[in-house]
CSV table of C-alpha atoms in Angstrom, one decimal:
chain,number,residue,atom,x,y,z
A,152,UNK,CA,-165.4,137.2,-102.6
A,153,UNK,CA,-165.9,139.0,-105.8
A,154,UNK,CA,-162.6,141.3,-104.8
A,155,UNK,CA,-160.9,138.1,-103.6
A,156,UNK,CA,-161.3,136.4,-107.1
A,157,UNK,CA,-160.2,139.5,-109.0
A,158,UNK,CA,-157.0,139.9,-107.0
A,159,UNK,CA,-156.2,136.0,-107.4
A,160,UNK,CA,-157.0,136.3,-111.3
A,161,UNK,CA,-154.9,139.5,-111.7
A,162,UNK,CA,-151.9,138.0,-109.6
A,163,UNK,CA,-152.0,134.5,-111.4
A,164,UNK,CA,-150.1,135.6,-114.4
A,165,UNK,CA,-147.5,137.1,-112.4
A,166,UNK,CA,-147.2,134.0,-110.5
A,167,UNK,CA,-147.2,131.6,-113.5
A,168,UNK,CA,-144.2,133.5,-114.9
A,169,UNK,CA,-142.2,133.3,-111.9
A,170,UNK,CA,-142.8,129.8,-111.6
A,171,UNK,CA,-141.8,129.2,-115.2
A,172,UNK,CA,-138.6,130.8,-114.7
A,173,UNK,CA,-137.7,128.1,-111.9
A,174,UNK,CA,-137.9,125.1,-114.7
A,175,UNK,CA,-136.5,124.4,-118.0
A,176,UNK,CA,-138.2,125.8,-121.1
A,177,UNK,CA,-139.1,123.0,-123.3
A,178,UNK,CA,-136.9,122.6,-126.5
A,179,UNK,CA,-138.4,120.9,-129.7
A,180,UNK,CA,-137.2,117.2,-130.3
A,181,UNK,CA,-134.1,117.0,-132.2
A,182,UNK,CA,-133.0,114.3,-134.3
A,183,UNK,CA,-129.3,115.3,-134.4
A,184,UNK,CA,-126.5,114.8,-131.8
A,185,UNK,CA,-125.8,118.2,-129.6
A,186,UNK,CA,-122.3,118.1,-130.9
A,187,UNK,CA,-123.2,118.1,-134.6
A,188,UNK,CA,-125.7,121.0,-133.8
A,189,UNK,CA,-123.4,123.0,-131.7
A,190,UNK,CA,-119.9,122.5,-132.6
A,191,UNK,CA,-117.6,124.1,-135.4
A,192,UNK,CA,-116.3,121.0,-137.1
A,193,UNK,CA,-116.9,117.9,-134.7
A,194,UNK,CA,-114.2,116.1,-137.1
A,195,UNK,CA,-111.6,118.8,-136.8
A,196,UNK,CA,-110.7,120.2,-133.4
A,197,UNK,CA,-111.2,118.4,-130.4
A,198,UNK,CA,-109.6,119.7,-127.1
A,199,UNK,CA,-108.6,118.2,-124.0
A,200,UNK,CA,-108.9,120.1,-120.6
A,201,UNK,CA,-106.6,118.6,-117.8
A,202,UNK,CA,-107.1,119.8,-114.3
A,203,UNK,CA,-104.0,118.8,-111.7
A,204,UNK,CA,-104.0,119.3,-108.1
A,205,UNK,CA,-100.2,119.4,-107.0
A,206,UNK,CA,-98.9,118.7,-103.9
A,207,UNK,CA,-98.4,122.5,-102.4
A,208,UNK,CA,-94.5,121.8,-101.8
A,209,UNK,CA,-93.9,120.7,-105.2
A,210,UNK,CA,-95.8,123.4,-107.4
A,211,UNK,CA,-93.0,125.2,-108.4
A,212,UNK,CA,-90.9,121.9,-109.1
A,213,UNK,CA,-94.2,121.0,-111.1
A,214,UNK,CA,-94.5,123.9,-113.4
A,215,UNK,CA,-90.6,123.7,-114.1
A,216,UNK,CA,-91.0,120.3,-115.3
A,217,UNK,CA,-94.3,121.1,-117.4
A,218,UNK,CA,-92.2,124.3,-118.8
A,219,UNK,CA,-89.2,121.8,-119.8
A,220,UNK,CA,-91.5,119.0,-121.6
A,221,UNK,CA,-95.0,120.6,-122.9
A,222,UNK,CA,-93.3,123.0,-125.4
A,223,UNK,CA,-91.5,119.9,-126.9
A,224,UNK,CA,-94.8,118.3,-127.9
A,225,UNK,CA,-96.1,121.7,-128.9
A,226,UNK,CA,-93.3,122.3,-131.2
A,227,UNK,CA,-93.2,118.8,-132.8
A,228,UNK,CA,-94.6,118.6,-136.0
A,229,UNK,CA,-95.0,114.8,-135.9
A,230,UNK,CA,-97.7,115.2,-133.1
A,231,UNK,CA,-101.0,116.6,-134.5
A,232,UNK,CA,-102.0,118.7,-131.4
A,233,UNK,CA,-101.1,122.2,-129.8
A,234,UNK,CA,-100.7,123.7,-126.4
A,235,UNK,CA,-103.4,126.4,-126.4
A,236,UNK,CA,-102.8,127.5,-122.8
A,237,UNK,CA,-101.2,126.4,-119.2
A,238,UNK,CA,-101.8,128.3,-116.3
A,239,UNK,CA,-102.0,127.9,-112.4
A,240,UNK,CA,-105.2,128.8,-110.6
A,241,UNK,CA,-104.6,132.1,-108.6
A,242,UNK,CA,-108.4,132.3,-106.9
A,243,UNK,CA,-110.3,129.4,-106.8
A,244,UNK,CA,-108.7,125.6,-105.6
A,245,UNK,CA,-105.1,126.6,-104.8
A,246,UNK,CA,-102.1,124.7,-106.0
A,247,UNK,CA,-104.0,123.7,-109.0
A,248,UNK,CA,-102.4,123.6,-112.8
A,249,UNK,CA,-105.0,123.9,-115.8
A,250,UNK,CA,-103.6,122.7,-119.4
A,251,UNK,CA,-105.9,123.1,-122.5
A,252,UNK,CA,-104.8,121.2,-125.6
A,253,UNK,CA,-106.0,121.4,-129.3
A,254,UNK,CA,-106.1,118.4,-131.3
A,255,UNK,CA,-106.3,119.1,-135.0
A,256,UNK,CA,-108.5,116.0,-136.7
A,257,UNK,CA,-110.6,115.5,-134.0
A,258,UNK,CA,-110.4,111.6,-132.3
A,259,UNK,CA,-108.0,110.3,-134.8
A,260,UNK,CA,-105.5,112.9,-133.9
A,261,UNK,CA,-106.1,112.2,-130.4
A,262,UNK,CA,-105.2,108.6,-130.9
A,263,UNK,CA,-102.4,109.4,-133.0
A,264,UNK,CA,-100.6,111.6,-130.2
A,265,UNK,CA,-101.4,109.2,-127.5
A,266,UNK,CA,-99.9,106.4,-129.5
A,267,UNK,CA,-96.8,108.3,-130.4
A,268,UNK,CA,-96.3,109.6,-126.8
A,269,UNK,CA,-96.3,106.1,-125.3
A,270,UNK,CA,-93.2,105.7,-127.4
A,271,UNK,CA,-91.5,108.7,-126.3
A,272,UNK,CA,-89.2,107.8,-123.4
A,273,UNK,CA,-88.9,111.4,-122.0
A,274,UNK,CA,-92.7,111.7,-121.9
A,275,UNK,CA,-92.9,108.3,-119.9
A,276,UNK,CA,-90.3,109.6,-117.5
A,277,UNK,CA,-92.1,112.9,-117.4
A,278,UNK,CA,-95.4,110.9,-116.4
A,279,UNK,CA,-93.8,109.3,-113.8
A,280,UNK,CA,-92.3,112.1,-112.2
A,281,UNK,CA,-95.4,114.2,-112.5
A,282,UNK,CA,-97.4,111.9,-110.9
A,283,UNK,CA,-95.3,111.9,-107.9
A,284,UNK,CA,-96.3,115.4,-107.3
A,285,UNK,CA,-100.0,115.1,-107.6
A,286,UNK,CA,-102.8,114.8,-105.4
A,287,UNK,CA,-105.4,114.2,-107.9
A,288,UNK,CA,-106.0,115.0,-111.5
A,289,UNK,CA,-109.1,114.8,-114.1
A,290,UNK,CA,-109.4,115.7,-117.7
A,291,UNK,CA,-112.3,116.4,-120.1
A,292,UNK,CA,-112.6,116.1,-124.2
A,293,UNK,CA,-114.4,119.1,-125.0
A,294,UNK,CA,-115.7,120.7,-128.4
A,295,UNK,CA,-116.0,124.4,-129.1
A,296,UNK,CA,-119.4,126.1,-129.6
A,297,UNK,CA,-119.8,127.2,-133.2
A,298,UNK,CA,-120.4,131.1,-132.0
A,299,UNK,CA,-117.5,131.6,-129.8
A,300,UNK,CA,-114.1,132.9,-130.8
A,301,UNK,CA,-111.4,130.6,-131.7
A,302,UNK,CA,-108.7,130.3,-128.9
A,303,UNK,CA,-105.7,131.8,-130.5
A,304,UNK,CA,-102.2,132.8,-129.1
A,305,UNK,CA,-102.3,136.3,-127.3
A,306,UNK,CA,-99.9,138.7,-125.9
A,307,UNK,CA,-99.9,139.6,-122.2
A,308,UNK,CA,-99.8,140.3,-119.4
A,309,UNK,CA,-103.5,139.0,-118.8
A,310,UNK,CA,-105.3,137.1,-116.2
A,311,UNK,CA,-107.8,134.5,-117.5
A,312,UNK,CA,-111.2,133.5,-115.8
A,313,UNK,CA,-112.4,129.8,-116.6
A,314,UNK,CA,-116.0,129.8,-116.0
A,315,UNK,CA,-117.3,126.2,-115.6
A,316,UNK,CA,-121.1,125.2,-115.5
A,317,UNK,CA,-122.6,122.2,-114.7
A,318,UNK,CA,-125.9,122.1,-116.6
A,319,UNK,CA,-129.1,120.3,-116.1
A,320,UNK,CA,-129.3,117.3,-118.7
A,321,UNK,CA,-131.1,118.0,-121.7
A,322,UNK,CA,-130.5,121.8,-121.8
A,323,UNK,CA,-127.2,121.8,-123.8
A,324,UNK,CA,-129.3,123.2,-127.1
A,325,UNK,CA,-131.2,125.7,-125.1
A,326,UNK,CA,-127.9,127.0,-123.5
A,327,UNK,CA,-126.3,127.2,-126.9
A,328,UNK,CA,-129.1,129.2,-128.3
A,329,UNK,CA,-129.2,131.8,-125.6
A,330,UNK,CA,-125.3,132.1,-125.5
A,331,UNK,CA,-125.4,132.5,-129.5
A,332,UNK,CA,-127.1,135.6,-128.6
A,333,UNK,CA,-125.4,136.8,-125.4
A,334,UNK,CA,-121.6,136.4,-126.8
A,335,UNK,CA,-122.4,139.5,-128.8
A,336,UNK,CA,-122.5,141.5,-125.6
A,337,UNK,CA,-119.2,140.2,-124.7
A,338,UNK,CA,-117.0,141.2,-127.5
A,339,UNK,CA,-116.2,144.8,-127.1
A,340,UNK,CA,-113.3,144.5,-125.2
A,341,UNK,CA,-111.4,141.5,-126.8
A,342,UNK,CA,-112.2,139.5,-123.4
A,343,UNK,CA,-113.6,136.3,-125.3
A,344,UNK,CA,-111.1,133.7,-125.7
A,345,UNK,CA,-113.3,130.6,-126.2
A,346,UNK,CA,-116.2,128.2,-125.1
A,347,UNK,CA,-116.4,124.7,-124.8
A,348,UNK,CA,-118.8,121.8,-124.1
A,349,UNK,CA,-117.7,118.1,-122.8
A,350,UNK,CA,-118.0,115.2,-124.8
A,351,UNK,CA,-116.1,112.8,-122.4
A,352,UNK,CA,-115.6,113.0,-118.7
A,353,UNK,CA,-118.1,115.3,-116.7
A,354,UNK,CA,-121.0,115.3,-119.2
A,355,UNK,CA,-123.2,118.6,-119.6
A,356,UNK,CA,-120.2,120.5,-118.6
A,357,UNK,CA,-119.6,124.2,-120.3
A,358,UNK,CA,-116.5,126.1,-119.9
A,359,UNK,CA,-116.0,129.9,-120.9
A,360,UNK,CA,-112.6,131.5,-120.8
A,361,UNK,CA,-112.0,134.7,-120.5
A,362,UNK,CA,-109.2,137.2,-120.5
A,363,UNK,CA,-108.8,140.5,-118.7
A,364,UNK,CA,-106.0,142.9,-118.1
A,365,UNK,CA,-106.3,142.7,-114.3
A,366,UNK,CA,-108.9,141.9,-111.9
A,367,UNK,CA,-110.6,145.5,-112.0
A,368,UNK,CA,-110.9,145.6,-115.6
A,369,UNK,CA,-112.9,142.3,-115.2
A,370,UNK,CA,-115.1,143.7,-112.6
A,371,UNK,CA,-115.8,147.0,-115.1
A,372,UNK,CA,-116.1,144.6,-118.4
A,373,UNK,CA,-118.8,142.6,-116.5
A,374,UNK,CA,-120.6,145.6,-115.0
A,375,UNK,CA,-120.9,147.2,-118.3
A,376,UNK,CA,-122.7,144.3,-119.7
A,377,UNK,CA,-125.5,145.1,-117.7
A,378,UNK,CA,-126.3,148.6,-119.1
A,379,UNK,CA,-126.7,146.8,-122.8
A,380,UNK,CA,-130.3,146.1,-123.5
A,381,UNK,CA,-131.0,142.5,-123.5
A,382,UNK,CA,-128.1,141.2,-121.7
A,383,UNK,CA,-130.5,140.6,-118.3
A,384,UNK,CA,-133.1,138.9,-120.0
A,385,UNK,CA,-130.5,136.4,-121.7
A,386,UNK,CA,-129.0,136.0,-117.9
A,387,UNK,CA,-132.7,135.6,-116.6
A,388,UNK,CA,-133.2,132.6,-119.0
A,389,UNK,CA,-129.9,130.9,-118.6
A,390,UNK,CA,-129.5,131.0,-114.8
A,391,UNK,CA,-132.5,128.1,-114.6
A,392,UNK,CA,-130.7,125.9,-116.7
A,393,UNK,CA,-127.4,125.8,-114.5
A,394,UNK,CA,-127.0,123.0,-111.4
A,395,UNK,CA,-123.5,124.2,-110.5
A,396,UNK,CA,-121.0,126.6,-111.4
A,397,UNK,CA,-117.3,127.4,-110.6
A,398,UNK,CA,-115.0,130.7,-111.4
A,399,UNK,CA,-111.1,130.2,-111.6
A,400,UNK,CA,-108.8,133.1,-111.9
A,401,UNK,CA,-105.6,131.7,-113.3
A,402,UNK,CA,-102.2,133.1,-114.5
A,403,UNK,CA,-100.3,131.8,-117.5
A,404,UNK,CA,-97.0,130.0,-117.2
A,405,UNK,CA,-94.3,131.6,-119.2
A,406,UNK,CA,-94.8,128.7,-122.0
A,407,UNK,CA,-98.5,129.3,-122.5
A,408,UNK,CA,-99.3,130.8,-125.8
A,409,UNK,CA,-102.1,132.5,-124.1
A,410,UNK,CA,-100.3,135.1,-122.0
């Protein structure tokens, strides 16, 4: 009995540690919105992520239509918005288009653009023609994490990975605290493009956007991170915060500022 008690008491701390890793760690109560604590400038830049599932037979026509119309919106000074990037999914859900827009000035800029586009006959026709090509579509409004890189145009050729995480409700602050440290492990090869969290649409969503020369370079860079002291610990503590995750490998269209 004495031996059994010694074994049980010695093993309990290890069991407790393992059990704790399965649950979300407690975060101190906050009296401010997550967006104010995590974002760079909530009233400055707002992002819209659009995901369109295209009918397979229309993908080429869809891409051609977007390449004709989207640059006009991007370049028109009358619209306070910019096309950050536009891609087709290569690995992941097939026949899919992904667009990322920035609205400089936050929600007022978004409303201004939408009101003006409603009066734009070419855009109205574009939406009608585009709608006939789609199986489904969804969008999210996002803010960017304060500790991530600003997504700026870059030369190619590159492939892009959009890693999307559905977090457990109530864990966004904890995720941000860990990734504020984790991002420094992923800056050596200029692969970090941008990091965002949802405000409208599917909530408690986080998106990390990365750029790589090719799939082998992606594999090498990700493997190298595990040899840096501290990376494994940060992964260990962030994994229990995730409910679901998805990775898309994407190829930019010719009009994309991110090449």
